[in-house]
XYZ file of C-alpha atoms in Angstrom:
720
model
C -327.121 74.485 -39.815
C -329.472 77.436 -39.275
C -331.651 75.247 -37.084
C -328.610 74.254 -35.070
C -327.633 77.880 -34.524
C -331.191 78.729 -33.591
C -331.361 75.969 -31.003
C -327.879 76.364 -29.507
C -327.113 79.666 -27.847
C -323.652 81.145 -28.378
C -322.661 80.760 -24.740
C -323.887 77.181 -24.289
C -321.414 74.248 -24.408
C -321.362 71.951 -27.392
C -323.463 68.797 -27.130
C -321.645 65.671 -26.072
C -320.965 63.094 -28.820
C -323.243 60.105 -29.022
C -322.191 56.481 -28.736
C -322.011 56.023 -32.516
C -319.759 59.025 -32.907
C -317.455 57.738 -30.161
C -317.384 54.341 -31.891
C -316.395 55.910 -35.213
C -313.691 58.033 -33.572
C -312.197 55.003 -31.811
C -312.205 52.939 -34.995
C -310.462 55.729 -36.890
C -307.833 55.951 -34.157
C -307.220 52.190 -34.171
C -306.993 52.046 -37.965
C -304.578 54.967 -38.232
C -302.454 53.920 -35.249
C -299.126 52.170 -35.824
C -299.356 50.327 -32.520
C -299.043 46.542 -32.963
C -302.310 44.667 -32.683
C -300.819 42.148 -30.248
C -300.277 44.799 -27.541
C -303.855 46.134 -27.648
C -305.927 45.263 -24.535
C -308.690 43.466 -26.451
C -309.825 39.903 -27.002
C -308.481 37.828 -29.883
C -311.741 38.190 -31.847
C -311.528 41.965 -31.530
C -307.863 41.950 -32.593
C -308.766 39.992 -35.738
C -311.492 42.530 -36.473
C -309.030 45.423 -36.058
C -306.519 43.667 -38.310
C -309.216 43.297 -40.993
C -309.972 47.000 -40.716
C -306.298 47.843 -41.171
C -305.873 45.416 -44.098
C -309.109 45.205 -46.137
C -309.614 42.236 -48.466
C -309.706 44.354 -51.598
C -306.338 45.971 -50.890
C -303.311 43.793 -51.571
C -300.044 44.491 -49.844
C -296.823 44.449 -51.820
C -294.340 41.588 -51.708
C -291.856 43.826 -49.885
C -294.368 44.622 -47.123
C -295.325 40.954 -46.774
C -291.651 39.911 -46.561
C -290.943 42.665 -44.033
C -293.935 41.627 -41.931
C -292.791 37.978 -41.954
C -289.260 39.003 -40.972
C -290.528 41.115 -38.093
C -292.726 38.268 -36.879
C -289.859 35.782 -37.108
C -287.467 38.099 -35.240
C -290.043 38.723 -32.544
C -290.709 35.015 -32.048
C -286.984 34.253 -32.062
C -286.351 36.945 -29.441
C -289.163 35.644 -27.236
C -287.828 32.093 -27.541
C -284.313 33.286 -26.676
C -285.595 35.122 -23.594
C -287.542 32.058 -22.455
C -284.467 29.888 -22.994
C -282.282 32.354 -21.066
C -284.734 32.390 -18.175
C -284.970 28.608 -18.165
C -281.226 27.988 -18.462
C -280.135 30.891 -16.272
C -277.480 30.248 -13.694
C -278.894 29.170 -10.318
C -282.508 30.047 -11.209
C -283.999 27.123 -9.296
C -281.809 27.713 -6.257
C -282.660 31.421 -6.190
C -286.383 30.660 -6.390
C -286.125 28.196 -3.505
C -284.102 30.603 -1.335
C -286.477 33.494 -2.044
C -289.497 31.407 -1.056
C -288.033 29.986 2.139
C -286.110 32.985 3.491
C -287.548 36.027 1.744
C -286.363 38.340 -0.994
C -283.775 39.977 1.269
C -281.670 36.817 1.543
C -282.369 36.062 -2.104
C -280.891 39.419 -3.109
C -277.544 38.357 -1.598
C -277.331 35.283 -3.834
C -278.459 37.313 -6.839
C -275.655 39.713 -5.976
C -273.199 36.797 -6.089
C -274.364 35.906 -9.585
C -273.962 39.496 -10.736
C -270.384 39.633 -9.416
C -269.581 36.359 -11.162
C -270.719 37.840 -14.476
C -268.601 40.959 -13.878
C -265.485 38.879 -13.216
C -266.060 36.731 -16.290
C -266.461 39.855 -18.411
C -263.234 41.293 -16.999
C -261.409 38.028 -17.667
C -262.743 37.939 -21.231
C -261.437 41.451 -21.943
C -258.003 40.724 -20.475
C -257.692 37.452 -22.365
C -258.851 38.903 -25.674
C -256.706 42.031 -25.723
C -253.598 40.978 -23.772
C -253.051 37.230 -23.388
C -254.045 35.999 -26.845
C -252.084 38.684 -28.766
C -249.103 38.179 -26.473
C -249.147 34.421 -27.102
C -249.540 34.951 -30.834
C -246.700 37.493 -31.064
C -244.358 35.305 -28.956
C -242.795 37.644 -26.391
C -238.984 37.898 -26.363
C -236.966 35.847 -23.928
C -235.933 37.358 -20.659
C -232.529 38.954 -21.213
C -229.705 39.206 -18.700
C -230.377 41.233 -15.600
C -229.508 44.878 -15.876
C -226.385 45.846 -13.953
C -227.469 48.672 -11.674
C -225.410 49.835 -8.744
C -227.824 50.721 -5.940
C -226.749 52.909 -3.073
C -228.385 50.978 -0.255
C -227.692 51.866 3.396
C -225.411 49.503 5.307
C -224.362 47.570 2.219
C -227.845 46.050 1.905
C -228.358 44.549 -1.549
C -231.614 44.141 -3.452
C -233.763 41.260 -2.349
C -233.254 38.466 -4.868
C -235.545 35.986 -3.295
C -237.190 34.708 -0.170
C -236.558 31.481 1.733
C -237.703 28.620 -0.470
C -239.528 25.517 0.685
C -240.390 22.436 -1.331
C -243.955 22.205 -0.030
C -246.203 22.613 -3.073
C -249.266 23.638 -1.078
C -247.314 26.347 0.722
C -245.927 27.594 -2.585
C -249.464 27.846 -3.973
C -250.733 29.701 -0.914
C -247.828 32.168 -1.001
C -247.946 32.572 -4.825
C -244.371 31.296 -5.323
C -245.662 28.567 -7.640
C -246.859 31.270 -10.071
C -243.946 33.710 -9.957
C -242.939 33.225 -13.617
C -246.447 32.855 -15.049
C -248.900 35.294 -16.584
C -250.638 35.574 -13.225
C -248.316 38.436 -12.250
C -247.050 41.558 -13.939
C -243.384 40.550 -14.121
C -243.938 37.729 -16.642
C -245.273 40.065 -19.357
C -242.611 41.201 -21.831
C -242.665 42.828 -25.264
C -240.260 44.242 -27.807
C -239.892 47.881 -28.864
C -243.035 49.645 -29.982
C -241.569 50.522 -33.366
C -241.109 46.845 -34.292
C -244.653 45.639 -33.585
C -247.980 46.337 -35.246
C -250.044 45.570 -32.127
C -249.042 47.356 -28.936
C -249.126 44.950 -26.006
C -248.133 47.756 -23.649
C -251.056 49.927 -24.652
C -253.462 46.972 -24.355
C -252.077 46.090 -20.909
C -252.371 49.727 -19.844
C -255.946 50.198 -21.107
C -257.404 46.811 -20.127
C -257.701 47.501 -16.358
C -259.151 50.954 -17.035
C -261.677 49.565 -19.533
C -262.662 46.780 -17.104
C -263.247 49.269 -14.296
C -265.292 51.497 -16.605
C -267.492 48.628 -17.800
C -268.001 47.396 -14.244
C -268.945 50.919 -13.179
C -271.522 51.207 -15.973
C -273.003 47.791 -15.152
C -273.254 48.547 -11.438
C -274.732 51.986 -12.102
C -277.367 50.578 -14.443
C -278.335 47.936 -11.907
C -278.415 50.489 -9.102
C -280.674 53.037 -10.822
C -283.103 50.437 -12.134
C -285.430 50.882 -9.161
C -284.906 54.605 -8.643
C -287.657 56.078 -10.911
C -290.455 54.230 -9.110
C -289.118 55.338 -5.720
C -288.782 58.922 -6.887
C -292.289 59.166 -8.322
C -294.060 57.309 -5.524
C -292.215 59.037 -2.709
C -290.366 57.747 0.320
C -293.518 57.041 2.357
C -295.271 54.987 -0.299
C -296.598 51.671 0.881
C -298.648 49.382 -1.313
C -301.968 48.291 0.251
C -302.091 44.853 1.821
C -305.289 44.059 -0.068
C -303.343 44.083 -3.337
C -300.912 41.509 -1.937
C -303.704 39.383 -0.488
C -305.642 39.076 -3.747
C -302.832 39.171 -6.325
C -299.807 37.442 -4.764
C -300.663 33.859 -5.596
C -299.356 32.316 -8.806
C -302.103 30.154 -10.285
C -299.650 28.463 -12.678
C -298.140 26.548 -9.746
C -298.945 22.827 -9.852
C -296.381 21.023 -7.672
C -296.685 20.784 -3.907
C -293.075 21.883 -3.311
C -293.482 24.999 -5.443
C -296.739 25.816 -3.648
C -295.024 25.512 -0.253
C -292.211 27.812 -1.341
C -294.724 30.347 -2.658
C -296.622 30.276 0.650
C -293.403 31.005 2.542
C -292.616 33.867 0.156
C -296.045 35.479 0.644
C -295.778 34.996 4.400
C -292.385 36.752 4.471
C -293.791 39.672 2.488
C -296.667 40.047 4.954
C -294.233 39.963 7.870
C -292.213 42.770 6.318
C -295.304 44.877 5.636
C -296.732 44.418 9.132
C -293.372 45.114 10.793
C -292.922 48.330 8.810
C -296.485 49.394 9.600
C -295.941 48.750 13.304
C -292.725 50.762 13.284
C -294.384 53.644 11.409
C -297.193 53.714 13.974
C -294.685 53.740 16.850
C -292.760 56.626 15.259
C -295.933 58.660 14.844
C -296.874 58.118 18.496
C -293.495 59.192 19.910
C -293.267 62.312 22.022
C -290.502 64.901 21.883
C -288.805 63.445 24.938
C -288.795 59.978 23.393
C -287.358 61.337 20.148
C -284.588 63.160 22.010
C -283.751 59.979 23.954
C -283.703 58.025 20.698
C -281.326 60.567 19.148
C -278.952 60.386 22.117
C -278.956 56.601 21.947
C -278.221 56.770 18.230
C -275.267 59.079 18.823
C -273.915 56.890 21.626
C -273.981 53.760 19.457
C -272.288 55.534 16.549
C -269.536 56.961 18.767
C -268.765 53.522 20.213
C -268.678 51.936 16.764
C -266.480 54.780 15.476
C -263.926 54.158 18.221
C -263.866 50.467 17.341
C -263.248 51.313 13.667
C -260.334 53.632 14.560
C -258.706 50.931 16.702
C -259.130 48.337 13.957
C -257.552 50.588 11.318
C -254.590 51.278 13.587
C -254.048 47.545 14.140
C -254.058 46.917 10.373
C -251.545 49.715 9.767
C -249.029 48.469 12.343
C -249.427 44.816 11.296
C -248.697 45.647 7.644
C -245.760 47.874 8.553
C -244.242 45.260 10.866
C -244.576 42.438 8.323
C -242.888 44.474 5.587
C -240.063 45.810 7.765
C -239.114 42.399 9.240
C -238.367 39.813 6.587
C -235.797 37.697 8.375
C -235.841 33.987 7.717
C -236.791 33.085 11.263
C -239.954 35.163 11.163
C -240.809 34.848 7.494
C -243.316 32.007 7.843
C -245.253 33.846 10.535
C -245.207 37.204 8.787
C -246.418 35.970 5.378
C -250.080 36.096 6.408
C -249.924 38.610 9.246
C -251.670 41.519 7.405
C -254.390 39.310 5.865
C -254.894 37.628 9.221
C -255.340 40.914 11.070
C -257.683 42.242 8.374
C -259.755 39.054 8.493
C -259.906 39.138 12.305
C -261.017 42.767 12.284
C -263.616 42.166 9.595
C -264.914 39.104 11.449
C -265.221 40.615 14.910
C -266.264 44.090 13.744
C -269.678 43.219 12.209
C -270.516 40.952 15.155
C -269.862 43.786 17.607
C -271.797 46.215 15.419
C -274.822 43.910 15.266
C -274.661 43.343 19.033
C -274.540 47.073 19.818
C -277.342 47.890 17.383
C -279.608 45.075 18.574
C -279.284 46.272 22.180
C -281.185 49.433 21.235
C -284.080 47.535 19.600
C -284.009 49.406 16.300
C -286.537 48.562 13.552
C -285.401 45.968 10.983
C -284.529 48.311 8.114
C -282.810 50.842 10.417
C -280.811 48.093 12.106
C -279.653 46.539 8.845
C -278.821 49.890 7.245
C -276.906 51.161 10.275
C -274.922 47.945 10.559
C -274.219 47.965 6.838
C -272.980 51.549 6.919
C -270.438 50.849 9.652
C -269.423 47.549 8.076
C -268.806 49.418 4.827
C -266.693 51.981 6.661
C -264.705 49.225 8.369
C -264.129 47.160 5.231
C -263.181 50.035 2.957
C -261.084 51.750 5.625
C -259.180 48.526 6.328
C -258.428 48.027 2.635
C -257.463 51.681 2.262
C -255.106 51.466 5.222
C -253.619 48.239 3.827
C -252.913 49.960 0.493
C -251.466 53.000 2.243
C -249.162 50.802 4.333
C -247.955 48.997 1.200
C -247.413 52.318 -0.545
C -245.470 53.673 2.394
C -243.223 50.610 2.501
C -242.815 49.871 -1.212
C -243.175 53.305 -2.825
C -241.827 55.287 0.164
C -244.939 57.456 0.421
C -244.217 59.871 3.256
C -240.748 58.390 3.854
C -237.245 59.438 2.763
C -234.903 56.732 1.509
C -231.887 56.840 -0.764
C -233.235 54.249 -3.204
C -236.604 55.996 -3.340
C -235.012 59.303 -4.277
C -233.112 57.669 -7.152
C -235.665 55.236 -8.573
C -239.066 56.356 -7.277
C -239.582 53.205 -5.186
C -237.758 51.104 -2.603
C -235.416 49.356 -5.039
C -233.201 48.006 -2.251
C -235.930 45.760 -0.837
C -238.185 45.225 -3.873
C -236.528 44.461 -7.181
C -239.948 44.046 -8.896
C -242.363 45.955 -6.707
C -245.412 45.252 -8.941
C -245.029 41.527 -8.296
C -244.689 42.169 -4.557
C -247.933 44.137 -4.453
C -249.660 41.498 -6.589
C -248.501 38.755 -4.221
C -249.918 40.608 -1.219
C -253.299 41.012 -2.938
C -253.211 37.366 -4.043
C -252.574 36.213 -0.468
C -255.332 38.453 0.850
C -257.832 36.982 -1.623
C -256.759 33.389 -0.852
C -256.895 33.971 2.890
C -260.409 35.454 2.798
C -261.771 32.459 0.902
C -260.028 29.898 3.122
C -261.287 31.673 6.227
C -264.851 31.528 4.922
C -264.554 27.788 4.202
C -262.972 27.092 7.599
C -265.657 29.040 9.457
C -268.417 27.176 7.601
C -267.168 23.644 8.266
C -265.293 24.129 11.535
C -267.625 26.514 13.381
C -271.130 26.619 11.851
C -271.436 22.888 11.155
C -270.246 21.689 14.614
C -272.457 24.297 16.252
C -275.503 22.981 14.402
C -274.650 19.358 15.261
C -274.203 20.166 18.948
C -277.471 22.106 19.113
C -279.365 19.219 17.493
C -277.668 16.591 19.651
C -278.011 18.145 23.104
C -280.901 19.796 24.879
C -280.833 22.306 27.672
C -281.039 25.964 28.468
C -277.533 26.728 27.214
C -278.017 24.924 23.890
C -281.409 26.550 23.415
C -279.772 29.949 23.977
C -276.893 29.106 21.606
C -279.172 27.835 18.812
C -278.111 27.791 15.187
C -276.151 30.584 13.564
C -278.179 33.495 12.249
C -277.445 34.354 8.628
C -276.024 37.868 9.011
C -276.673 39.611 5.737
C -274.400 42.668 6.315
C -271.371 40.508 7.123
C -271.827 38.205 4.138
C -272.381 41.048 1.699
C -269.351 42.979 2.891
C -267.146 39.874 2.663
C -268.033 39.534 -1.007
C -267.550 43.257 -1.646
C -264.135 43.097 0.017
C -263.048 40.211 -2.195
C -264.243 42.019 -5.317
C -262.459 45.221 -4.292
C -259.208 43.310 -3.808
C -259.680 41.821 -7.284
C -260.129 45.275 -8.825
C -257.047 46.525 -6.986
C -254.970 43.740 -8.499
C -255.993 44.156 -12.144
C -252.694 45.859 -13.002
C -250.379 43.783 -10.794
C -252.174 40.437 -11.131
C -254.190 40.426 -14.395
C -255.627 36.919 -13.937
C -256.919 37.563 -10.428
C -260.532 37.804 -11.779
C -260.258 34.141 -12.812
C -259.363 33.198 -9.257
C -262.144 35.352 -7.853
C -264.682 33.811 -10.269
C -263.818 30.354 -8.930
C -264.155 31.636 -5.372
C -267.566 33.233 -6.044
C -268.833 30.068 -7.741
C -267.835 27.949 -4.744
C -269.072 30.576 -2.290
C -272.592 30.341 -3.707
C -272.896 26.634 -2.895
C -271.126 26.949 0.456
C -273.406 29.800 1.541
C -276.453 27.956 0.260
C -275.478 24.924 2.327
C -274.915 27.151 5.352
C -278.279 28.850 4.890
C -280.316 25.682 4.382
C -278.517 23.434 6.877
C -276.589 25.376 9.484
C -278.462 28.693 9.808
C -281.820 29.833 11.085
C -284.154 32.365 9.583
C -283.641 35.915 10.781
C -286.329 37.081 13.231
C -286.160 40.530 11.625
C -287.243 40.279 7.977
C -286.585 43.281 5.766
C -287.354 44.435 2.260
C -284.950 43.626 -0.558
C -285.506 46.702 -2.752
C -283.550 49.116 -0.559
C -280.922 46.450 0.183
C -280.225 45.838 -3.515
C -279.651 49.545 -4.040
C -277.373 49.643 -1.015
C -275.368 46.626 -2.226
C -274.669 48.327 -5.547
C -273.752 51.567 -3.788
C -271.225 49.745 -1.613
C -269.827 48.029 -4.694
C -269.355 51.387 -6.439
C -267.516 52.690 -3.378
C -265.237 49.662 -3.507
C -264.616 50.239 -7.207
C -263.686 53.876 -6.569
C -261.365 52.772 -3.770
C -259.648 50.394 -6.195
C -259.488 52.941 -9.032
C -257.845 55.723 -6.974
C -254.497 53.967 -6.244
C -254.486 52.416 -9.714
C -254.792 55.844 -11.332
C -251.990 57.175 -9.146
C -249.685 54.246 -9.990
C -250.145 54.302 -13.776
C -249.738 58.060 -13.996
C -247.081 59.019 -11.437
C -245.082 56.028 -10.132
C -241.925 54.753 -11.807
C -242.105 51.155 -13.027
C -239.632 48.493 -11.945
C -236.352 48.557 -13.838
C -235.949 44.770 -13.987
C -239.358 43.295 -14.874
C -242.576 43.901 -16.751
C -243.598 45.789 -19.848
C -242.745 49.328 -18.726
C -239.101 48.952 -17.685
C -237.892 51.880 -19.789
C -240.732 54.269 -18.905
C -240.931 56.758 -16.088
C -244.608 55.757 -15.694
C -246.923 53.375 -17.600
C -248.820 56.393 -18.918
C -245.795 57.411 -21.026
C -246.551 54.672 -23.548
C -249.525 56.693 -24.815
C -247.535 59.787 -25.961
C -244.917 57.518 -27.501
C -247.480 55.639 -29.577
C -249.159 58.890 -30.580
C -245.826 60.185 -31.862
C -245.029 56.919 -33.708
C -248.376 55.874 -35.188
C -250.405 59.041 -35.862
C -249.791 61.712 -38.531
C -248.948 65.273 -37.440
C -252.519 66.667 -37.894
C -253.952 63.975 -35.615
C -251.208 64.643 -33.082
C -252.039 68.335 -33.037
C -255.729 67.533 -32.536
C -254.964 65.247 -29.593
C -252.633 67.831 -28.056
C -255.388 70.426 -28.361
C -257.939 68.087 -26.749
C -255.574 67.647 -23.804
C -254.752 71.327 -23.371
C -256.357 74.007 -21.201
C -257.672 75.774 -24.294
C -260.108 72.913 -24.831
C -260.913 72.235 -21.171
C -262.527 75.638 -20.556
C -265.040 75.444 -23.461
C -265.781 71.851 -22.487
C -266.456 72.923 -18.905
C -268.805 75.678 -20.085
C -270.639 73.251 -22.381
C -271.048 70.710 -19.597
C -272.361 73.448 -17.299
C -274.967 74.421 -19.888
C -276.025 70.817 -20.392
C -276.299 70.317 -16.626
C -278.364 73.494 -16.302
C -280.742 72.336 -19.037
C -281.120 68.895 -17.413
C -281.840 70.400 -13.992
C -284.358 72.835 -15.468
C -286.085 70.059 -17.373
C -286.238 67.927 -14.245
C -287.767 70.759 -12.239
C -290.279 71.465 -15.008
C -291.248 67.789 -15.106
C -291.692 67.775 -11.326
C -293.968 70.824 -11.554
C -295.956 69.202 -14.362
C -296.410 66.029 -12.323
C -297.594 68.038 -9.340
C -300.013 69.966 -11.562
C -301.406 66.738 -12.997
C -301.925 65.390 -9.496
C -303.848 68.493 -8.486
C -305.888 68.303 -11.691
C -306.709 64.687 -10.917
C -307.868 65.676 -7.438
C -310.108 68.390 -8.923
C -311.627 65.957 -11.408
C -312.424 63.461 -8.671
C -314.034 66.183 -6.557
C -316.076 67.281 -9.573
C -317.299 63.705 -10.060
C -318.328 63.593 -6.410
C -320.390 66.752 -6.907
C -321.986 65.286 -10.025
C -322.896 62.128 -8.118
C -324.496 64.264 -5.384
C -326.523 66.205 -7.949
C -327.557 63.007 -9.693
C -328.693 61.398 -6.451
C -330.875 64.428 -5.717
C -332.396 64.635 -9.189
C -333.180 60.944 -9.694
C -336.909 60.150 -9.212
C -337.994 57.728 -6.539
C -338.669 54.160 -7.749
C -342.364 53.593 -8.379
C -343.248 57.285 -8.114
C -342.897 58.167 -11.815
C -346.695 58.493 -12.238
C -347.356 60.351 -9.038
C -348.421 63.963 -9.415
C -347.953 65.002 -5.857
C -344.822 66.311 -4.223
C -342.060 64.006 -3.138
C -342.632 62.269 0.140
C -340.073 63.101 2.809
C -339.921 59.429 3.792
C -339.394 58.128 0.264
C -335.799 59.395 0.029
C -334.700 57.200 2.896
C -336.084 54.098 1.151
C -334.071 54.675 -2.032
C -332.044 51.548 -2.897
C -328.254 51.778 -2.915
C -328.092 50.286 -6.407
C -328.934 53.663 -7.900
C -325.459 54.850 -6.853
C -323.205 51.858 -7.471
C -319.864 52.204 -5.781
C -320.866 55.468 -4.008
C -322.671 56.080 -0.716
C -326.035 57.591 -1.624
C -326.680 60.832 0.258
C -330.288 59.893 0.963
C -329.601 56.409 2.263
C -330.155 55.678 5.956
C -327.219 55.785 8.319
C -324.267 58.140 8.540
C -322.399 58.799 5.346
C -318.744 57.694 5.448
C -316.138 60.378 4.757
C -314.815 60.830 1.256
C -311.246 59.724 0.622
C -308.696 62.492 0.818
C -305.789 62.811 -1.609
C -302.461 61.467 -0.382
C -299.018 60.527 -1.671
C -300.053 56.913 -2.080
C -303.355 57.844 -3.727
C -303.088 61.484 -4.914
C -306.492 61.455 -6.523
C -308.428 59.620 -3.830
C -309.515 57.013 -6.367
C -309.260 53.884 -4.235
C -312.618 52.206 -4.301
C -314.086 54.903 -6.578
C -315.308 53.584 -9.962
C -315.023 56.365 -12.524
C -317.845 56.395 -15.089
C -316.608 55.732 -18.607
C -318.205 55.630 -22.014
C -318.340 52.201 -23.542
C -318.066 50.971 -27.133
C -318.917 47.413 -28.003
C -316.821 45.164 -30.244
C -318.198 42.292 -32.321
C -317.135 39.786 -29.654
C -319.244 41.522 -27.056
C -316.339 43.062 -25.150
C -316.642 46.713 -24.325
C -314.253 49.618 -24.757
């Protein structure tokens, strides 16, 4: 110890550990670590050696530890087998792989989106069946009693509408929902006795089921939407992976069949097209002058103003069509007016995206900008049309913004709608049916004949016509519209998710046939990552659009006096206070009243503000720490560059170790490059290439720079 103090000065740094000391430190860390051996990045021989170090032969483990280890191993193997089975038996896995290889991940994301919506509808149907239909069937709802004798003061002696003109055509009855009027498809068929005479509350289950379904769908969509956000946030908006990584790591060497290899080649080719197109657009943007940018901005504004005017005209047409169909229900016009609102909505939603795509393509926007701009306006058109449709129904049925005698007495237009929930459910049912039938008709009556004519005839006109291009914005928004209509009808038509599940299942195969047979690949490929996020965002907007009128109806609108579960309630929400008063003891009632009072809302608001402040502060601190680590990484790389420069100057020339004279000025230029592997030697002939600068994609400038590392050798020969 005295010799060590005599050799080492107080201000000098401590000597670096030797290889043996590093080996001992690493072995101690591996032995004391609780990390499973299977996840360590070593060879199998090294893993067996580490396992022997952790469990020596002389030490025997207890029976409990052995049993626990066997149980953990069995659970892990069972979970891995279940995941492999789920991947192998997943719905449409083979079709999705084929579509992704032939048409790119952007088109594949649309079909994956269809599968996700199918799962959401099945989950919604499972909840409704479990908590409403099965208990209602088990409890045997009471028979429908005699109609209540209400005297309505209707203008002009007009009596409540007892029915519509009936026709014996079964197909027409199915399309207009008359075949299901007295079934569980609509709200009016659900009945229950008094709450005091039943253990299970059907009314409460019916009231909470749509809200629970919307909440679960919101959580599922939100989880799927934020799955790709952390990588985008940390890498930055301008991050682009190098093409060399795709060139050398894209191929799957497990592929054996020729068909799978062809699909994989198409997939890699589509990825390269996307990368090169984005790189070309980025280079064009960087080379633009101020005048070109101003012209581009004016063009952008002009296109958006034109599209905005088209959206306003379409919304006005939907409003007047819905109002006219509801105000004129004479027998002579009834057949024509049944599908007038769905027909106008479908026409608007069919022509609108085509006009949007045409206007956007005239300006020669880049692929991602074109798709995003078209999607934004298609979203506005779809959601605005559905919102205007709901507002028109509310104005006619619930007298929103109108003054009528029956509305003042009963809260809704009782003179024209005896069971207004069934009327709204029928309108949503017809809208869903009409959208699906229009999609089928367009596929087999427009796309298929167009493809046959193009293949049969040749000429300039047929070459210009060509096959239909698979428009991703239009197809996505059609599916989102159908799902939004389904969410809107959860209260009025509880089994509408079953109908929508059948439609989505059939839509997958119809769209696949259209894509593979009748359509052509889009000349503008785009990336799927941003599109998937945008699809989920549009779906959340549709869910919020469906939840807003539902919340207003269940909390503020009077239920029908002649049908349904809530005939004796001023609003469906009133069943909750009644059950609280009947089923809960007084202390629990007081607690619930306190939780719903203003005395609890203010402390809760303060607590939420504190939690939000802490989360924001933690996020900012994490961002600062990440930035500091990036700067530290840059400094370390620069320090290694300086060390390499010093090393290249201090290394002796090869073959001159025995020379006593000074260094020859010409010997430095003949130094071999192998003395500085991976680095340009300062003394080598020729100009020295510039050092890499830090950037967002590579903050440390480490691309192509091998960092020296200390190595420890395992028994198998592999190094650490």
